[in-house]
Amino acid sequence: MDLRETFRIAVRSIRAHNLRSALTVLGVVVGIGSVIVFATFGASVQAAVVSQIGQTSANSIFLTPASIESGGQDGPPGAGIADATRPVFTERDVTELGEINGVETVVPQGTVRLSGVSHAGDTVAQRQAIGTTPAAFGDDDIVDGRAFESGAQEVVVNEAARTAFEQNLSVGDTVTLTLADGDRRNATVVGVADGTRGGLLSQFGPSGPQLYLPSEPFYQTSVEGTTDGVRVTAYPQVTVVAEPSQTGTVADAVRAYTPESDAAALLPAEQTVGVQTTGEIVGQIQEILGQLTRFVTGIAVLSLVVGAIGIANITLVSVTERTREIGIMKAVGAQNRDVMQLFLTESALLGTGGAVLGIPVGLVVAWGATRFAEVGFTLALDWMAFAVVVGVAVGVGAGLYPAWRAARVDPIEALRQE
Amino acid sequence: MSQSTESHAERGSVSPAVTVSDVTKHYQLGGRVTALDGVSLSLPEGSYTAVMGPSGSGKSTLLNLIGGLDTPDSGTVSVGGTRLDGTDDATRADVRGTEIGFVFQTFDLLPRLTAVQNVALPLTFADWGRAARRDRAAALLGDVGLGDRLDHRPPELSGGQRQRVAIARALAADPSVVLADEPTGNVDTETGGEVLSLLDGLHESGNTVLLVTHARRVAERAQQIVHVRDGAIEGVERLEGDAPTLSVADDPTGGEN
């Protein structure tokens, strides 16, 4: 029997039971739709996070203390945050790293402990500021004013900090910093930045009020040096900014240097200096988000399985109801494979219908979710293809057994049935 | 009937359309039941035969064997020159589609197909083209007086009309034999008369017709009545002097009764 006729008869049978066919299709729509929603939303979040990191620090190589156990440079970003705050990178390390070929600049970064910040009589509690060097600010980072100068009583604030006071800060204003030890220092606001090239944990999403101070004179953290017992300034994080296209070779050179660095000497035995390029971090984040997406989408696949059971169920009912019809068709010359084809086409149509309707439904819901989460909308084309293939496969797979039963119907028994 | 149904008749009426030879069939129904025991029967082309017998006599089994719905335990069955015993499902499905036309007691049309689609169904399974199927089916429906009901579905037709659609369907593939199983069992007397007139017409235009019934009045329309009882042929009653030869001896091509 030709496929077009099979198709026609199958469509007619489906339409003869409009409501129950619609409900069966709905089951598949929910299944395919949820797969699409989670896959698309996951892909969107992934794309948003990756582009955020990629934009700000494409050529950066991050150095942080990392425990060997947690994987060192291969560990996920943020692993062992306590470890990562150990101040171990000395001025000598910063200088040595800066001398590597292809390095544009080296940005050390540490935490300046505060208790509050005042402006025009209004005090805002602020636990910490970031102590770093002017090199931390790339051309794109400063949105107003300029970077601070090393050794100056100057401060750069982010947008959240600029508007944290009753009177918004503007370039040229003076703020009073209350340090953790109670000292008060005045600093002039010289610029507004929307981030720095340094630091890898400070890059996610819109952050709270942030102040950037020149490490000289504000950053005080020091450790006993490696040689003569003199205390030297040390930072918990160093960011090496490589010249574009040199990131790979610079990263290799940085890795070669770290075993002889002060940081390596200062770190306890179970820790090492972690070196990660932006690309590696992006890769790791992508992998984590990818795993998460696959996990959640896997759960959505469960609902697709339920949809498949719905198709199998309704096709079985259909075979039972139409046993006599099958008998008639066989009596007038239908081959077993004609009967099988007929029922398989029916279930495949239900599955395909579910997929075709499920994709737009899933995309609309996913779009809504990305609006809500304020991330860009990214299509997960591979998952969409997967959903269609699965929809058809689910239809065919779920129809196989019922269709096989239909094909095996004994025409004599069938014609005897009322 | 029109020319469209006459091709088998034109081939002449010498060779038998159906040959059943020493057929035995058992069923497992609680115990072993012998439905047919050494039955032989030959239907010449163009003959009109009725099979009569009480319930459980084996007449339905005989019909199923000739119709290719079942296979005998022993003996041979051939329809239109094709052997049906010892064949696989696919071959018998082929034969059912091309050599046999069924007319059932309960019409058995597919409710969602129109009259013309129902009539064309055997041709659909025989891989006819769409246009050819429709033309053939429309012509046959015209022959049975339903030319104006082509696109009606069975629920929109009366009992008699449905049975006429079923008869048109039985003729669709120009079969070697039309098997009618109690064709008047589900219609009123008047409609039954119409249906029987149609069967008479089939015979007159040269088709081989085998009618199974328990009603004497219906069986009398045929040229001969084969009486079946307890799985064996009890006797053959000739109703017309000029009826073609019908044999029921052990030798299916043998002498007259």
XYZ file of C-alpha atoms in Angstrom:
675
model
C 0.000 0.000 0.000
C 1.445 3.355 -0.933
C 2.517 5.720 1.823
C 0.239 8.560 0.800
C -2.822 6.369 1.184
C -1.518 5.039 4.498
C -1.048 8.610 5.585
C -4.579 9.558 4.517
C -6.180 6.675 6.357
C -4.056 7.339 9.458
C -5.025 11.013 9.508
C -8.673 10.017 9.186
C -8.410 7.642 12.150
C -6.694 10.284 14.263
C -9.321 12.852 13.404
C -12.105 10.439 14.204
C -11.029 10.755 17.851
C -10.193 14.421 17.992
C -10.159 14.915 21.737
C -8.228 11.845 22.665
C -5.723 12.406 19.863
C -5.315 16.003 21.032
C -4.706 14.892 24.621
C -2.149 12.341 23.500
C -0.390 14.967 21.413
C -0.541 17.304 24.415
C 1.440 14.766 26.418
C 4.177 14.831 23.808
C 3.971 18.628 23.535
C 4.636 18.893 27.264
C 7.558 16.486 26.958
C 9.180 18.080 23.931
C 8.315 21.542 25.224
C 10.062 21.012 28.553
C 13.142 19.631 26.832
C 13.220 22.712 24.608
C 12.598 25.086 27.522
C 15.398 23.760 29.695
C 17.827 23.245 26.837
C 17.206 26.723 25.423
C 17.292 28.409 28.798
C 20.499 26.572 29.687
C 22.125 27.543 26.403
C 21.027 31.155 26.907
C 22.488 31.378 30.409
C 25.670 29.723 29.228
C 26.043 32.146 26.339
C 25.353 35.111 28.623
C 27.891 34.093 31.276
C 30.553 33.184 28.771
C 30.213 36.407 26.820
C 30.351 38.425 30.036
C 33.658 36.858 31.007
C 35.021 36.738 27.489
C 34.361 40.440 26.894
C 36.094 41.754 29.965
C 39.180 39.613 30.016
C 39.796 37.757 26.803
C 43.594 37.813 27.139
C 43.837 37.407 30.879
C 45.678 34.733 32.773
C 44.629 34.408 36.396
C 46.974 33.301 39.163
C 45.500 32.251 42.491
C 46.542 29.856 45.216
C 44.788 26.577 44.652
C 44.862 23.393 46.607
C 46.468 20.542 44.731
C 43.655 18.261 45.806
C 40.941 20.358 44.225
C 42.693 20.047 40.914
C 44.991 23.079 40.846
C 44.730 24.780 37.525
C 42.208 22.233 36.260
C 39.812 22.736 39.121
C 36.606 24.648 38.650
C 36.843 28.383 39.245
C 36.065 29.361 42.792
C 37.120 26.015 44.220
C 38.616 26.601 47.630
C 37.746 30.248 48.032
C 39.475 30.310 51.412
C 42.670 29.133 49.775
C 42.307 31.639 47.013
C 42.421 34.527 49.473
C 45.856 33.716 50.870
C 48.139 36.640 50.116
C 51.223 35.046 48.536
C 52.113 36.938 45.367
C 54.876 39.387 46.202
C 56.022 42.504 44.379
C 58.929 40.427 43.034
C 56.440 37.970 41.474
C 54.551 40.837 39.888
C 57.765 42.232 38.442
C 59.033 38.865 37.211
C 55.681 38.073 35.558
C 55.733 41.474 33.916
C 59.035 40.648 32.264
C 57.671 37.630 30.407
C 57.584 38.171 26.658
C 54.162 39.160 25.342
C 52.832 40.392 28.678
C 51.002 43.679 28.369
C 50.585 44.284 32.056
C 50.340 42.511 35.380
C 47.549 43.435 37.763
C 47.923 42.374 41.389
C 44.769 42.569 43.418
C 44.018 42.336 47.089
C 41.452 43.327 49.662
C 41.577 46.548 51.685
C 39.506 46.048 54.838
C 37.118 48.913 55.576
C 34.300 49.537 57.955
C 32.560 52.339 56.131
C 32.624 55.097 53.563
C 31.232 58.585 54.073
C 30.296 61.271 51.619
C 28.762 64.633 52.451
C 27.737 63.478 55.909
C 26.195 60.194 54.729
C 28.005 57.015 55.813
C 27.572 53.703 54.055
C 28.867 50.503 55.609
C 31.401 48.869 53.324
C 33.463 45.884 54.414
C 36.151 46.062 51.810
C 37.641 47.789 48.828
C 39.873 46.361 46.147
C 43.504 47.355 46.302
C 45.158 47.204 42.915
C 47.312 49.130 40.427
C 46.301 51.617 37.719
C 46.986 48.880 35.160
C 43.831 47.130 36.414
C 41.735 49.514 34.326
C 41.622 48.801 30.633
C 40.375 51.358 28.153
C 36.862 49.909 28.270
C 36.636 49.740 32.043
C 36.582 53.455 32.824
C 33.201 54.948 32.014
C 33.877 58.398 33.509
C 36.971 60.254 34.648
C 40.263 58.370 34.744
C 42.088 55.609 36.604
C 43.699 56.461 39.931
C 47.421 57.115 40.133
C 49.675 54.946 42.192
C 50.581 56.537 45.505
C 47.754 59.090 45.292
C 44.871 59.488 47.742
C 42.408 58.632 44.981
C 39.576 56.213 44.507
C 37.682 54.771 41.556
C 34.136 53.621 42.207
C 31.678 51.508 40.289
C 28.200 52.633 39.337
C 26.586 50.999 42.381
C 28.983 52.797 44.706
C 28.493 56.078 42.861
C 24.772 56.028 43.626
C 25.035 54.497 47.108
C 24.992 57.835 48.879
C 22.211 60.333 49.405
C 24.029 62.627 47.049
C 25.410 60.739 44.069
C 29.158 60.862 43.770
C 30.718 62.556 40.854
C 34.283 62.776 39.661
C 36.140 65.291 41.871
C 34.174 64.576 45.050
C 35.963 63.518 48.192
C 34.972 60.476 50.237
C 36.146 59.521 53.709
C 37.211 55.907 54.095
C 37.105 54.360 57.551
C 39.642 51.559 57.571
C 39.102 48.387 59.549
C 41.603 49.520 62.182
C 39.630 52.744 62.692
C 41.887 55.051 60.697
C 40.153 57.584 58.512
C 41.515 58.587 55.138
C 40.189 61.006 52.575
C 40.288 60.039 48.937
C 39.262 61.910 45.804
C 36.916 60.198 43.396
C 38.767 60.319 40.073
C 36.799 57.877 37.964
C 33.856 55.526 37.556
C 34.618 52.016 36.315
C 32.367 49.107 35.398
C 34.973 46.499 36.273
C 38.669 45.745 36.130
C 40.930 43.457 34.197
C 42.051 41.838 37.399
C 40.319 39.319 39.567
C 38.321 36.396 38.442
C 35.697 36.133 41.129
C 34.518 39.707 40.799
C 33.078 39.360 37.333
C 29.708 37.771 37.704
C 26.613 39.823 37.194
C 25.840 43.297 38.467
C 27.695 43.552 41.754
C 27.165 45.696 44.822
C 29.011 48.936 45.553
C 32.708 48.530 44.873
C 35.645 50.846 45.490
C 39.027 50.508 43.835
C 42.024 51.963 45.678
C 45.667 52.237 44.654
C 47.546 49.519 46.505
C 50.100 52.166 47.377
C 49.268 53.607 49.930
C 46.073 51.729 50.831
C 46.914 48.015 50.510
C 48.731 46.950 53.693
C 48.686 43.175 53.670
C 52.178 41.786 53.945
C 53.899 38.515 54.660
C 57.307 37.491 55.963
C 59.490 37.392 52.868
C 61.172 34.246 51.698
C 64.759 35.340 52.267
C 65.607 37.782 54.974
C 62.504 37.778 57.129
C 61.517 41.286 56.004
C 57.782 41.766 55.595
C 56.796 42.385 52.014
C 53.478 43.330 50.447
C 51.664 40.285 49.070
C 48.479 39.853 47.025
C 46.101 36.895 46.903
C 45.461 37.299 43.152
C 47.487 38.328 40.169
C 46.139 38.799 36.689
C 48.549 38.695 33.785
C 47.159 40.509 30.770
C 48.786 39.132 27.641
C 49.012 40.842 24.304
C 46.265 39.579 22.016
C 47.200 36.330 20.227
C 50.007 35.689 22.732
C 47.805 34.314 25.499
C 48.829 30.715 24.940
C 52.590 31.226 24.956
C 52.346 33.657 27.869
C 50.291 31.144 29.842
C 52.995 28.527 29.227
C 55.692 30.930 30.352
C 53.669 31.853 33.461
C 53.285 28.174 34.307
C 57.014 27.708 33.851
C 57.712 30.579 36.219
C 55.330 29.688 39.046
C 57.430 26.878 40.658
C 60.230 29.408 41.329
C 57.884 32.196 42.399
C 57.686 33.579 45.937
C 54.069 32.513 45.921
C 55.017 28.870 45.490
C 57.524 29.177 48.290
C 55.037 30.890 50.604
C 52.230 28.464 50.026
C 51.846 25.439 52.267
C 52.888 22.101 50.776
C 49.380 21.001 49.837
C 48.829 24.133 47.768
C 50.160 25.308 44.488
C 49.807 28.336 42.261
C 46.792 27.900 40.026
C 47.122 29.344 36.536
C 44.048 29.681 34.383
C 43.459 31.509 31.148
C 40.098 33.061 30.412
C 39.577 30.404 27.764
C 40.092 27.648 30.320
C 37.737 29.269 32.794
C 35.128 29.814 30.122
C 35.527 26.189 29.115
C 35.047 25.039 32.681
C 32.026 27.240 33.231
C 30.587 26.030 29.971
C 31.122 22.483 31.038
C 29.466 23.001 34.404
C 26.497 24.825 32.897
C 26.367 22.214 30.159
C 26.228 19.432 32.715
C 23.560 21.275 34.638
C 21.541 21.816 31.466
C 21.891 18.186 30.495
C 20.814 17.119 33.965
C 17.691 19.301 34.017
C 16.906 18.490 30.402
C 17.318 14.840 31.291
C 14.548 15.282 33.833
C 12.439 16.895 31.121
C 13.084 13.847 28.963
C 11.190 11.902 31.616
C 8.046 13.794 30.719
C 8.723 12.871 27.119
C 8.780 9.229 28.186
C 5.384 9.781 29.809
C 4.188 11.250 26.514
C 5.466 8.162 24.728
C 3.558 5.934 27.104
C 0.476 7.994 26.258
C 0.951 7.264 22.579
C 1.548 3.578 23.208
C -1.562 3.462 25.368
C -3.848 5.191 22.906
C -2.527 3.152 19.985
C -3.163 -0.045 21.923
C -6.693 1.111 22.666
C -7.090 1.965 19.017
C -5.903 -1.485 17.928
C -8.306 -3.149 20.339
C -11.226 -0.988 19.245
C -10.517 -1.555 15.600
C -9.821 -5.274 15.701
C -12.819 -5.897 13.484
C -11.656 -3.232 11.035
C -8.271 -4.919 10.928
C -10.071 -8.172 10.139
C -11.971 -6.502 7.302
C -8.809 -4.967 5.880
C -7.080 -8.322 5.995
C -10.069 -10.013 4.370
C -9.912 -7.615 1.436
C -6.215 -8.173 0.923
C -4.246 -6.117 3.459
C -0.840 -7.598 4.188
C 0.421 -7.764 7.774
C 2.911 -5.041 6.920
C 0.088 -2.816 5.559
C -1.685 -3.051 8.908
C 1.545 -2.470 10.798
C 2.365 0.509 8.592
C -1.063 1.979 9.192
C -0.802 1.942 12.982
C 2.841 2.991 13.003
C 1.968 5.946 10.791
C -0.762 6.894 13.225
C 1.520 6.833 16.258
C 4.351 8.528 14.355
C 1.921 11.285 13.364
C 0.933 11.774 17.005
C 4.618 11.968 17.986
C 5.515 14.300 15.149
C 2.508 16.472 15.899
C 3.699 16.707 19.484
C 7.188 17.678 18.357
C 5.995 20.245 15.839
C 3.730 21.907 18.405
C 6.117 21.372 21.303
C 8.967 23.307 19.720
C 7.173 26.668 19.421
C 5.565 26.192 22.836
C 8.960 25.397 24.348
C 10.602 28.313 22.594
C 7.967 30.781 23.782
C 8.264 29.612 27.392
C 12.074 29.613 27.168
C 11.979 33.122 25.714
C 9.832 34.222 28.643
C 12.280 32.616 31.057
C 15.255 34.420 29.503
C 13.370 37.734 29.732
C 12.686 37.006 33.381
C 16.302 36.044 34.063
C 17.525 39.011 32.011
C 19.815 37.001 29.798
C 19.970 36.981 26.011
C 17.961 34.394 24.099
C 20.085 31.691 22.522
C 18.585 28.882 20.428
C 19.716 25.387 21.278
C 19.445 24.137 17.703
C 20.951 20.753 18.459
C 18.338 20.135 21.127
C 15.569 21.257 18.786
C 16.720 18.768 16.187
C 16.985 16.224 18.964
C 13.412 16.995 20.058
C 11.985 16.453 16.574
C 13.913 13.244 16.071
C 12.881 12.066 19.512
C 9.256 13.054 18.867
C 9.081 10.950 15.720
C 11.101 8.173 17.321
C 8.868 8.243 20.375
C 5.813 7.950 18.133
C 7.252 5.087 16.130
C 8.774 3.399 19.174
C 5.591 3.675 21.197
C 3.570 2.434 18.240
C 5.761 -0.568 17.495
C 4.229 -2.990 19.914
C 0.584 -2.000 19.280
C 1.212 -2.071 15.520
C 2.827 -5.469 15.794
C -0.205 -6.683 17.730
C -2.466 -5.250 15.028
C -0.495 -6.975 12.285
C -0.842 -10.290 14.087
C -4.613 -10.061 14.473
C -6.218 -13.248 13.220
C -8.796 -12.147 10.641
C -11.169 -14.977 11.544
C -11.158 -14.013 15.211
C -11.426 -10.345 14.285
C -14.427 -10.862 12.016
C -16.153 -12.930 14.665
C -15.833 -10.027 17.109
C -18.787 -7.689 17.497
C -24.170 -5.508 -14.303
C -21.823 -3.762 -16.658
C -18.859 -4.996 -18.630
C -16.567 -4.165 -15.787
C -17.575 -7.268 -13.917
C -17.620 -9.653 -16.796
C -13.999 -10.497 -17.383
C -13.998 -13.787 -15.534
C -17.083 -14.880 -17.359
C -15.461 -14.123 -20.675
C -12.672 -16.592 -19.925
C -15.210 -19.342 -20.359
C -16.592 -21.692 -17.753
C -14.646 -24.905 -18.134
C -11.974 -24.710 -15.405
C -13.097 -24.685 -11.771
C -12.844 -21.332 -9.991
C -12.501 -23.073 -6.630
C -11.223 -26.547 -5.896
C -11.331 -28.082 -2.428
C -9.845 -31.548 -2.212
C -10.054 -33.947 0.738
C -9.758 -31.144 3.241
C -9.597 -31.794 6.966
C -9.563 -29.131 9.663
C -9.403 -29.521 13.423
C -9.709 -26.947 16.144
C -8.488 -27.000 19.675
C -11.569 -25.908 21.575
C -11.447 -27.440 25.029
C -10.952 -30.743 23.309
C -10.070 -31.560 19.715
C -12.947 -30.628 17.449
C -13.138 -31.822 13.875
C -14.633 -28.989 11.855
C -14.165 -30.546 8.438
C -13.355 -34.141 7.671
C -12.265 -35.086 4.159
C -14.390 -32.568 2.285
C -14.024 -32.176 -1.465
C -15.824 -29.614 -3.573
C -15.318 -27.948 -6.915
C -17.007 -24.780 -8.071
C -16.956 -24.296 -11.848
C -16.404 -20.806 -13.064
C -19.661 -18.901 -13.286
C -21.543 -21.215 -10.955
C -23.905 -20.085 -8.210
C -23.751 -22.304 -5.154
C -25.315 -22.129 -1.731
C -23.911 -23.899 1.308
C -26.486 -24.785 3.965
C -26.116 -26.367 7.302
C -26.858 -25.908 10.985
C -24.560 -24.038 13.370
C -21.311 -25.909 13.949
C -21.728 -27.953 10.781
C -18.452 -26.650 9.400
C -19.862 -24.333 6.754
C -18.061 -21.280 8.187
C -14.795 -23.218 8.312
C -15.276 -24.178 4.674
C -15.859 -20.540 3.810
C -12.759 -19.442 5.742
C -10.617 -22.008 3.926
C -11.888 -21.020 0.481
C -11.548 -17.373 1.462
C -7.874 -17.832 2.367
C -8.456 -16.755 5.942
C -7.423 -20.159 7.235
C -5.396 -23.133 6.050
C -6.435 -26.794 6.146
C -4.673 -29.377 8.306
C -4.604 -31.648 5.295
C -5.924 -31.610 1.744
C -5.677 -28.842 -0.840
C -7.587 -25.649 -1.565
C -7.053 -23.600 -4.697
C -8.804 -20.484 -5.860
C -8.332 -19.047 -9.330
C -5.512 -21.500 -9.869
C -3.549 -20.490 -6.758
C -2.996 -23.038 -3.999
C -3.898 -21.716 -0.549
C -2.912 -24.699 1.585
C 0.585 -24.567 3.030
C 1.120 -20.958 1.975
C 2.297 -18.065 4.069
C 0.243 -15.108 5.295
C 1.507 -12.804 2.567
C 0.456 -15.088 -0.298
C -2.970 -15.646 1.179
C -3.401 -11.908 1.714
C -2.578 -11.421 -1.951
C -5.131 -14.020 -2.995
C -7.754 -12.528 -0.696
C -7.182 -9.161 -2.317
C -7.264 -10.281 -5.945
C -9.100 -13.616 -6.260
C -11.747 -13.420 -3.559
C -14.541 -10.989 -2.862
C -16.115 -11.146 0.575
C -19.643 -10.086 1.393
C -20.261 -10.263 5.135
C -23.456 -10.539 7.118
C -22.750 -7.272 8.944
C -21.622 -5.396 5.791
C -18.277 -4.624 7.440
C -17.487 -1.376 5.746
C -14.903 0.897 7.313
C -17.035 3.602 8.941
C -14.656 6.493 8.337
C -14.191 5.837 4.620
C -16.669 7.006 2.012
C -18.539 4.504 -0.131
C -16.125 4.931 -2.996
C -13.111 4.579 -0.672
C -14.578 1.443 0.843
C -15.107 -0.100 -2.560
C -11.581 0.884 -3.566
C -10.021 -0.644 -0.432
C -8.991 -3.985 -1.998
C -7.396 -2.018 -4.842
C -5.562 0.167 -2.328
C -3.904 -2.903 -0.853
C -3.279 -4.221 -4.375
C -1.325 -1.019 -5.124
C -3.614 0.420 -7.762
C -3.135 4.113 -8.600
C -5.437 6.575 -6.878
C -7.319 7.720 -9.966
C -7.733 4.184 -11.318
C -9.040 3.031 -7.941
C -11.609 5.773 -7.809
C -12.791 5.249 -11.384
C -13.204 1.535 -10.844
C -14.980 1.990 -7.518
C -17.292 4.670 -8.904
C -18.227 2.444 -11.849
C -19.017 -0.474 -9.539
C -21.115 1.717 -7.259
C -22.972 2.887 -10.347
C -23.632 -0.738 -11.215
C -25.247 -1.412 -7.832
C -27.323 1.762 -8.105
C -25.322 3.962 -5.746
C -23.832 6.291 -8.335
C -25.215 9.241 -6.374
C -23.839 8.084 -3.023
C -20.137 7.887 -3.842
C -18.963 10.184 -1.078
C -21.392 9.122 1.619
C -19.986 7.347 4.632
C -21.564 4.099 5.835
C -23.417 5.729 8.756
C -25.199 7.912 6.180
C -26.415 4.892 4.208
C -29.297 2.485 4.834
C -28.676 -1.191 5.568
C -29.485 -2.195 2.015
C -27.279 0.526 0.602
C -24.410 -0.570 2.815
C -24.732 -4.138 1.668
C -24.707 -2.919 -1.927
C -21.475 -1.037 -1.187
C -20.097 -4.264 0.287
C -21.048 -6.168 -2.865
C -19.372 -3.528 -5.023
C -16.278 -3.858 -2.854
C -16.308 -7.633 -3.287
C -16.186 -7.147 -7.051
C -13.482 -4.440 -7.007
C -10.517 -6.623 -7.892
C -12.518 -8.766 -10.319
C -12.183 -11.861 -8.150
C -12.435 -15.518 -9.142
C -15.162 -16.091 -6.585
C -17.530 -13.980 -4.495
C -18.064 -15.415 -1.021
C -21.238 -14.222 0.662
C -21.657 -15.128 4.332
C -25.326 -14.738 5.357
C -25.630 -11.576 3.246
C -29.277 -11.096 4.191
C -28.861 -11.860 7.871
C -28.832 -8.242 8.957
C -31.419 -6.569 6.720
C -35.197 -6.666 6.566
C -36.973 -8.992 4.183
C -37.509 -6.385 1.512
C -33.883 -5.257 1.551
C -32.817 -8.898 1.726
C -34.698 -9.420 -1.488
C -32.779 -6.545 -3.095
C -29.474 -7.971 -1.953
C -30.344 -11.390 -3.299
C -31.337 -9.840 -6.627
C -27.903 -8.259 -6.749
C -26.271 -11.619 -6.113
C -28.453 -13.100 -8.861
C -27.192 -10.313 -11.063
C -23.584 -11.168 -10.212
C -24.209 -14.713 -11.258
C -25.958 -13.673 -14.446
C -23.011 -11.513 -15.443
C -20.720 -14.505 -15.083
C -19.293 -14.313 -11.583
C -18.736 -17.403 -9.478
C -20.785 -16.993 -6.319
C -20.652 -19.033 -3.142
C -23.375 -18.184 -0.646
C -23.437 -19.490 2.905
C -26.810 -19.368 4.641
C -29.063 -21.271 6.959
C -32.220 -20.014 5.259
C -33.696 -22.315 2.674
C -35.485 -19.395 1.007
C -32.131 -17.685 0.395
C -30.316 -20.858 -0.686
C -32.965 -21.553 -3.302
C -31.747 -18.628 -5.380
C -28.614 -20.643 -6.255
C -28.172 -23.296 -8.922
C -27.322 -25.902 -6.333
C -27.304 -26.294 -2.597
C -24.480 -28.087 -0.790
C -25.732 -29.474 2.503
C -23.065 -29.634 5.188
C -23.450 -31.505 8.470
C -20.907 -32.570 11.088
C -17.930 -31.533 9.031
C -18.902 -33.452 5.924
C -20.951 -32.844 2.797
C -24.246 -34.592 3.252
C -25.504 -34.092 -0.249
C -25.910 -31.706 -3.152
C -29.276 -30.559 -4.311
C -29.541 -29.354 -7.922
C -32.095 -26.630 -8.502
C -31.627 -25.904 -12.182
C -31.467 -28.395 -14.995
C -28.836 -26.513 -16.888
C -26.560 -25.904 -13.899
C -22.824 -26.332 -14.453
C -21.234 -29.491 -13.160
C -20.654 -29.577 -9.438
C -18.832 -32.455 -7.889
C -18.430 -33.399 -4.280
C -16.810 -36.809 -4.543
C -13.347 -37.639 -3.218
C -12.123 -36.834 -6.670
C -12.926 -33.155 -7.058
C -12.899 -33.339 -10.826
C -14.965 -36.552 -10.821
C -18.486 -37.519 -11.802
C -21.819 -35.869 -11.102
C -24.051 -36.482 -8.125
